[in-house]
Amino acid sequence: MTTLRFPVAAGAPGAPGALTDVEAVISQHLPAAAQGDARAYGRIVAACQNPITAIALAIVRDVPASQDIAQDAFISAWRHLQRLQNPSSFLPWLRQITRNLARDHLRARVRGGGPVDDAEGVIEAAADPGLDPLQQAMADERQAMAVELISALPEDSREVLLLYYREGQRSQQVAALLGLSDAAVRKRLSRARATVRGELLARFGEFSRSTAPSAAFASAVTTALLLASPPAAAAGLLTVGAAAGAKTAGKLLLGAAGSIGFALVAAIAGVYLGLRRQLRGAIDTAERHALIRSAVVCALASVGFAVGITVVAARSDGWQWPVATTAVFMATVLWQSMVVQPRVLRRRHAHEASLDPSGAARRRRREKAIAWLGAVVGVTAGTGGLVVGLMASGRL
């Protein structure tokens, strides 16, 4: 059997530099993030994404699901940042959130009798009925490899090994990011080396590196921050949509088209990311399909608004048509977020209440408060942006 050694990377005695980098990013940007600065939080996500996705992957053994769970963990932490008193506690707190979400995912998969992410296959099939069989085969093979490689490792070594290869084989860096001592990390690495044959361990190293999240992961999380729940999605869609409408009303053609395109991409990305999180807890096919229909309506409303506001701004000089187009868009998004989606989730909420009445009641009260806050913020910001645009264009 081939013997693999786990050296400490040269130039990283105790890995103080790498640790300082991560700590510096957190301490520098956490105060702004706690005040609602999504860009500052995005920098924290980029610094911490490797360990968080590794923790999730070690538990669920599914690469796409692990990245979804990591995204949910970052968003959950974002929602509750003001509770955090000590910036040095952020990473341990985030790790625990991730482990809890990953275990919840496994429990939901057992209750559902199949992979939770099957629901995402419904979306993909609807969006692209002619899915390339070769791509599907490659995805299936990759998932089988993930299960095989991760299952072969001692359970307490999985997080350590995944992060060890992703972090350039620096045991001190792994220890810092996972909150362990360097001796504990080395012990787990040695146990894995003694347990798993060398060829399989080499394959695992390549697998770990190839599945590390890219810079696009942090960008996706940042996009999803304003759209972390249906009410927040309403506020986000209304704000970016009306902002695009205001710019179109004020300045047509190329500049306006660019602003609309950006808003449209952000809105649809937010709808999709929010839908994936909702589908993960769906109790049956009927609920999945209803959630997908609602998301499709919101996405089509965004597309319709982007096209409609451009057309009416180009072909009319008054304020009536831009206002009417914006009002229809706002009404559609609010109806879906405030009425349709809560109805769809009613059975799930009833089931949660039967298991934990007080906890479910607290969550519903919090969701209702966020719903109204999101609606008020979205309508106010959207209407304000439209009025400014109409005034700037001389229409009002």
Coordinates of C-alpha atoms in Angstrom, one line a residue:
M1 CA 0.0 0.0 0.0
T2 CA 1.3 3.4 -1.0
T3 CA 2.1 5.6 2.0
L4 CA 1.1 9.2 1.8
R5 CA 2.5 11.7 4.2
F6 CA 0.9 14.9 5.3
P7 CA 3.6 17.6 5.4
V8 CA 3.2 21.1 6.8
A9 CA 3.5 23.6 4.0
A10 CA 6.7 25.4 3.9
G11 CA 6.6 29.0 4.9
A12 CA 3.6 28.5 7.2
P13 CA 5.0 27.9 10.7
G14 CA 1.9 27.7 12.9
A15 CA 0.1 29.1 9.9
P16 CA -0.2 32.5 11.5
G17 CA -0.3 34.4 8.2
A18 CA -3.2 32.5 6.8
L19 CA -5.1 32.6 10.1
T20 CA -4.5 36.3 10.4
D21 CA -5.8 36.8 6.9
V22 CA -9.1 35.1 7.7
E23 CA -9.4 36.8 11.1
A24 CA -8.6 40.2 9.6
V25 CA -11.3 39.8 7.0
I26 CA -13.9 38.9 9.6
S27 CA -12.9 41.7 12.1
Q28 CA -12.6 44.3 9.3
H29 CA -15.9 43.7 7.6
L30 CA -18.1 42.2 10.3
P31 CA -19.2 45.6 11.8
A32 CA -20.3 46.9 8.4
A33 CA -22.0 43.6 7.6
A34 CA -23.9 43.7 10.9
Q35 CA -25.2 47.1 9.8
G36 CA -26.6 45.6 6.6
D37 CA -23.7 46.0 4.1
A38 CA -24.1 43.0 1.8
R39 CA -20.8 43.6 0.0
A40 CA -18.9 43.5 3.3
Y41 CA -20.5 40.3 4.2
G42 CA -19.7 38.9 0.7
R43 CA -16.0 39.4 1.5
I44 CA -16.5 37.4 4.7
V45 CA -18.2 34.6 2.7
A46 CA -15.3 34.5 0.3
A47 CA -12.8 34.1 3.2
C48 CA -14.8 31.4 4.9
Q49 CA -16.4 29.4 2.1
N50 CA -13.9 26.6 2.0
P51 CA -14.3 25.4 5.6
I52 CA -18.1 25.8 5.6
T53 CA -18.7 23.9 2.3
A54 CA -16.2 21.2 3.6
I55 CA -18.1 20.8 6.8
A56 CA -21.4 20.4 4.9
L57 CA -19.9 18.0 2.4
A58 CA -18.4 15.8 5.1
I59 CA -21.9 15.3 6.6
V60 CA -24.2 15.0 3.5
R61 CA -21.7 13.5 1.0
D62 CA -23.4 15.4 -1.8
V63 CA -21.5 18.3 -3.5
P64 CA -24.5 20.3 -4.8
A65 CA -26.4 19.8 -1.5
S66 CA -23.3 20.8 0.5
Q67 CA -23.1 24.1 -1.4
D68 CA -26.8 24.8 -0.9
I69 CA -26.4 24.1 2.9
A70 CA -23.4 26.3 3.1
Q71 CA -25.3 29.1 1.4
D72 CA -28.2 28.7 3.8
A73 CA -25.7 28.8 6.7
F74 CA -24.2 32.1 5.5
I75 CA -27.7 33.6 5.0
S76 CA -28.9 32.4 8.4
A77 CA -25.8 34.0 10.0
W78 CA -26.4 37.2 8.1
R79 CA -30.0 37.4 9.4
H80 CA -28.8 37.1 13.0
L81 CA -25.5 39.0 12.9
Q82 CA -26.7 41.5 15.5
R83 CA -26.9 38.8 18.1
L84 CA -23.2 38.2 17.8
Q85 CA -21.3 40.1 20.5
N86 CA -17.8 39.0 19.8
P87 CA -16.4 39.0 16.3
S88 CA -14.0 36.2 17.2
S89 CA -17.0 33.9 17.8
F90 CA -18.2 34.3 14.2
L91 CA -16.5 31.4 12.7
P92 CA -17.3 28.8 15.5
W93 CA -20.9 30.1 15.4
L94 CA -21.0 29.7 11.6
R95 CA -19.5 26.2 11.8
Q96 CA -22.2 25.1 14.2
I97 CA -25.0 26.5 12.1
T98 CA -23.6 24.6 9.1
R99 CA -23.5 21.3 11.0
N100 CA -27.1 21.7 12.3
L101 CA -28.4 22.5 8.8
A102 CA -26.5 19.5 7.3
R103 CA -28.0 17.1 9.9
D104 CA -31.4 18.6 9.3
H105 CA -30.9 17.9 5.6
L106 CA -30.1 14.3 6.3
R107 CA -33.1 13.9 8.5
A108 CA -35.4 15.4 5.9
R109 CA -33.9 13.1 3.3
V110 CA -34.7 10.1 5.5
R111 CA -38.3 11.3 6.1
G112 CA -38.8 11.9 2.4
G113 CA -37.6 8.5 1.5
G114 CA -35.3 9.8 -1.2
P115 CA -32.7 12.5 -2.0
V116 CA -34.0 15.9 -1.1
D117 CA -32.4 17.4 -4.1
D118 CA -34.7 15.4 -6.4
A119 CA -36.9 18.4 -6.3
E120 CA -34.2 20.4 -8.0
G121 CA -34.3 17.9 -10.8
V122 CA -37.9 18.9 -11.4
I123 CA -36.8 22.5 -11.9
E124 CA -33.9 21.6 -14.2
A125 CA -36.1 19.3 -16.2
A126 CA -38.7 21.9 -16.6
A127 CA -36.2 24.5 -17.7
D128 CA -34.3 22.1 -20.0
P129 CA -36.3 19.0 -21.0
G130 CA -33.5 18.0 -23.4
L131 CA -30.9 17.6 -20.6
D132 CA -27.7 16.2 -22.1
P133 CA -27.5 12.5 -21.1
L134 CA -23.7 12.7 -21.0
Q135 CA -23.8 15.6 -18.5
Q136 CA -26.3 13.7 -16.4
A137 CA -24.1 10.6 -16.4
M138 CA -21.1 12.7 -15.4
A139 CA -23.0 14.3 -12.6
D140 CA -24.2 10.9 -11.4
E141 CA -20.7 9.5 -11.5
R142 CA -19.4 12.5 -9.5
Q143 CA -22.0 12.0 -6.9
A144 CA -21.2 8.2 -6.6
M145 CA -17.5 9.2 -6.3
A146 CA -18.4 11.6 -3.5
V147 CA -20.3 9.0 -1.5
E148 CA -17.6 6.3 -2.0
L149 CA -14.6 8.5 -1.1
I150 CA -16.1 10.3 1.9
S151 CA -17.7 7.1 3.3
A152 CA -14.3 5.4 3.2
L153 CA -12.8 7.8 5.7
P154 CA -13.1 7.7 9.5
E155 CA -16.0 10.0 10.4
D156 CA -14.0 12.4 12.5
S157 CA -11.4 12.8 9.7
R158 CA -13.7 13.9 6.9
E159 CA -13.9 17.6 7.6
V160 CA -10.2 17.7 8.3
L161 CA -9.1 15.9 5.1
L162 CA -11.5 17.9 2.8
L163 CA -10.2 21.2 4.1
Y164 CA -6.6 19.9 4.3
Y165 CA -6.5 19.4 0.5
R166 CA -8.4 22.6 -0.2
E167 CA -6.1 24.7 1.9
G168 CA -2.9 23.6 0.3
Q169 CA -2.1 20.8 2.8
R170 CA -1.4 23.2 5.7
S171 CA -2.4 21.5 8.9
Q172 CA -2.2 24.6 11.0
Q173 CA -4.5 26.5 8.7
V174 CA -7.0 23.6 8.9
A175 CA -6.7 23.6 12.7
A176 CA -7.4 27.4 12.8
L177 CA -10.4 27.2 10.5
L178 CA -12.0 24.2 12.2
G179 CA -11.3 25.3 15.8
L180 CA -8.9 22.4 16.5
S181 CA -5.4 22.1 17.8
D182 CA -2.7 21.3 15.2
A183 CA -2.0 18.0 17.1
A184 CA -5.7 17.0 16.8
V185 CA -5.6 17.7 13.0
R186 CA -2.4 15.7 12.6
K187 CA -3.8 12.8 14.6
R188 CA -6.9 12.6 12.4
L189 CA -4.8 12.9 9.2
S190 CA -2.6 10.0 10.5
R191 CA -5.7 7.9 11.3
A192 CA -7.0 8.4 7.8
R193 CA -3.7 7.5 6.2
A194 CA -3.6 4.3 8.3
T195 CA -7.2 3.4 7.4
V196 CA -7.6 4.2 3.8
R197 CA -5.4 2.8 1.0
G198 CA -3.1 5.3 -0.7
E199 CA -4.6 5.2 -4.1
L200 CA -8.1 6.0 -2.7
L201 CA -6.6 8.8 -0.6
A202 CA -4.9 10.3 -3.6
R203 CA -8.3 10.3 -5.4
F204 CA -9.8 11.9 -2.4
G205 CA -7.3 14.7 -2.6
E206 CA -8.1 15.4 -6.2
F207 CA -11.8 15.3 -5.4
S208 CA -11.4 17.7 -2.6
R209 CA -9.6 20.3 -4.7
S210 CA -12.0 19.9 -7.7
T211 CA -15.1 20.5 -5.6
A212 CA -13.9 23.5 -3.7
P213 CA -16.3 26.5 -4.2
S214 CA -15.2 29.1 -6.7
A215 CA -15.5 32.9 -6.4
A216 CA -18.9 32.6 -8.0
F217 CA -20.2 31.0 -4.7
A218 CA -19.6 34.1 -2.7
S219 CA -21.3 36.2 -5.5
A220 CA -24.3 33.9 -5.4
V221 CA -24.6 34.2 -1.6
T222 CA -24.4 38.0 -1.8
T223 CA -27.1 38.1 -4.5
A224 CA -29.3 35.9 -2.3
L225 CA -28.9 38.0 0.9
L226 CA -31.8 40.3 0.0
L227 CA -33.9 37.4 -1.2
A228 CA -33.4 35.0 1.7
S229 CA -37.1 34.4 2.2
P230 CA -40.3 35.0 0.2
P231 CA -41.0 38.4 2.0
A232 CA -37.5 39.5 1.5
A233 CA -37.7 38.4 -2.1
A234 CA -40.7 40.7 -2.5
A235 CA -38.7 43.6 -1.2
G236 CA -35.7 42.8 -3.3
L237 CA -37.7 42.3 -6.5
L238 CA -39.7 45.5 -6.0
T239 CA -36.6 47.6 -5.2
V240 CA -34.4 46.4 -8.1
G241 CA -37.4 46.3 -10.5
A242 CA -38.6 49.8 -9.7
A243 CA -35.0 51.2 -9.7
A244 CA -34.6 49.8 -13.2
G245 CA -37.9 51.4 -14.2
A246 CA -36.9 54.7 -12.8
K247 CA -33.7 54.7 -14.9
T248 CA -35.6 53.7 -18.0
A249 CA -38.1 56.5 -17.5
G250 CA -35.2 58.9 -17.1
K251 CA -32.7 57.7 -19.6
L252 CA -33.6 55.4 -22.4
L253 CA -31.6 53.1 -24.7
L254 CA -28.2 51.7 -23.8
G255 CA -27.7 52.9 -20.2
A256 CA -31.2 52.0 -19.2
A257 CA -31.0 48.6 -20.9
G258 CA -27.8 47.8 -18.9
S259 CA -29.5 48.7 -15.6
I260 CA -32.6 46.7 -16.5
G261 CA -30.5 43.7 -17.5
F262 CA -28.6 43.8 -14.2
A263 CA -31.8 44.1 -12.1
L264 CA -33.5 41.3 -14.1
V265 CA -30.6 38.9 -13.6
A266 CA -30.4 39.7 -9.9
A267 CA -34.2 39.3 -9.5
I268 CA -34.4 35.9 -11.3
A269 CA -31.3 34.6 -9.6
G270 CA -32.8 35.5 -6.3
V271 CA -36.1 33.8 -7.2
Y272 CA -34.2 30.6 -8.1
L273 CA -32.0 30.6 -5.1
G274 CA -34.9 31.2 -2.8
L275 CA -36.9 28.4 -4.5
R276 CA -34.1 25.9 -4.0
R277 CA -34.1 26.5 -0.2
Q278 CA -37.9 26.2 -0.1
L279 CA -37.9 23.0 -2.1
R280 CA -35.4 21.3 0.2
G281 CA -38.1 21.1 2.9
A282 CA -41.1 20.3 0.7
I283 CA -43.3 17.7 2.2
D284 CA -44.7 16.2 -1.1
T285 CA -44.8 16.7 -4.9
A286 CA -47.9 18.9 -4.8
E287 CA -46.1 21.4 -2.6
R288 CA -43.0 21.3 -4.8
H289 CA -45.1 22.0 -7.9
A290 CA -47.0 24.8 -6.3
L291 CA -43.8 26.5 -5.1
I292 CA -42.3 26.1 -8.6
R293 CA -45.4 27.7 -10.2
S294 CA -45.2 30.7 -7.8
A295 CA -41.5 31.2 -8.5
V296 CA -42.2 31.0 -12.3
V297 CA -44.8 33.7 -11.9
C298 CA -42.4 36.0 -10.1
A299 CA -39.7 35.4 -12.7
L300 CA -42.1 36.1 -15.5
A301 CA -43.3 39.2 -13.7
S302 CA -39.7 40.4 -13.6
V303 CA -39.2 39.7 -17.3
G304 CA -42.5 41.4 -18.1
F305 CA -41.7 44.4 -16.1
A306 CA -38.3 44.8 -17.7
V307 CA -39.8 44.6 -21.2
G308 CA -42.9 46.6 -20.4
I309 CA -41.3 49.6 -18.7
T310 CA -38.8 49.9 -21.6
V311 CA -41.6 49.8 -24.2
V312 CA -43.9 52.3 -22.4
A313 CA -41.1 54.7 -21.7
A314 CA -40.1 54.7 -25.3
R315 CA -43.6 55.1 -26.7
S316 CA -45.3 57.4 -24.3
D317 CA -44.5 60.7 -22.7
G318 CA -46.8 60.7 -19.7
W319 CA -46.5 59.1 -16.3
Q320 CA -49.6 56.9 -16.5
W321 CA -48.2 53.9 -18.3
P322 CA -44.9 53.6 -16.3
V323 CA -46.9 53.9 -13.1
A324 CA -49.4 51.2 -14.2
T325 CA -46.7 48.9 -15.4
T326 CA -44.9 49.2 -12.0
A327 CA -48.1 48.8 -10.1
V328 CA -48.9 45.5 -11.9
F329 CA -45.4 44.2 -11.2
M330 CA -45.6 45.1 -7.5
A331 CA -49.1 43.6 -7.1
T332 CA -48.0 40.4 -8.7
V333 CA -44.9 39.9 -6.6
L334 CA -46.6 40.9 -3.4
W335 CA -49.6 38.6 -4.1
Q336 CA -47.2 35.6 -4.7
S337 CA -45.0 36.4 -1.7
M338 CA -47.7 37.4 0.9
V339 CA -50.7 35.2 -0.1
V340 CA -49.8 32.4 -2.5
Q341 CA -46.6 31.1 -0.9
P342 CA -48.0 31.1 2.7
R343 CA -51.0 29.1 1.5
V344 CA -48.7 26.6 -0.2
L345 CA -46.6 26.3 3.0
R346 CA -49.7 25.9 5.3
R347 CA -49.5 22.1 5.6
R348 CA -45.8 22.2 6.2
H349 CA -46.3 24.8 8.9
A350 CA -49.1 22.7 10.5
H351 CA -46.8 19.7 10.6
E352 CA -44.0 21.8 12.2
A353 CA -46.6 23.1 14.8
S354 CA -47.6 19.5 15.7
L355 CA -43.9 18.6 16.4
D356 CA -42.9 21.9 18.2
P357 CA -45.9 24.2 18.8
S358 CA -44.0 27.0 20.6
G359 CA -41.0 26.9 18.2
A360 CA -43.3 26.9 15.2
A361 CA -45.4 29.8 16.6
R362 CA -42.2 31.9 17.1
R363 CA -41.0 31.2 13.6
R364 CA -44.4 32.2 12.1
R365 CA -44.5 35.5 14.1
R366 CA -41.0 36.3 13.0
E367 CA -41.8 35.4 9.3
K368 CA -45.0 37.6 9.5
A369 CA -43.0 40.5 10.8
I370 CA -40.4 40.1 8.1
A371 CA -43.1 39.8 5.5
W372 CA -44.6 43.2 6.4
L373 CA -41.3 44.8 6.8
G374 CA -40.2 43.5 3.4
A375 CA -43.4 44.6 1.8
V376 CA -43.2 48.1 3.2
V377 CA -39.5 48.5 2.4
G378 CA -40.0 47.1 -1.1
V379 CA -43.0 49.3 -2.0
T380 CA -41.5 52.4 -0.5
A381 CA -38.1 52.0 -2.2
G382 CA -39.7 51.0 -5.5
T383 CA -42.3 53.8 -5.5
G384 CA -39.6 56.4 -4.5
G385 CA -37.3 55.2 -7.3
L386 CA -40.1 55.4 -9.9
V387 CA -41.1 58.9 -8.8
V388 CA -37.5 60.2 -8.9
G389 CA -37.2 58.7 -12.4
L390 CA -40.4 60.3 -13.6
M391 CA -39.4 63.7 -12.3
A392 CA -36.0 63.5 -13.8
S393 CA -37.4 62.7 -17.2
G394 CA -39.9 65.5 -17.0
R395 CA -42.9 63.2 -17.0
L396 CA -44.1 64.2 -13.5

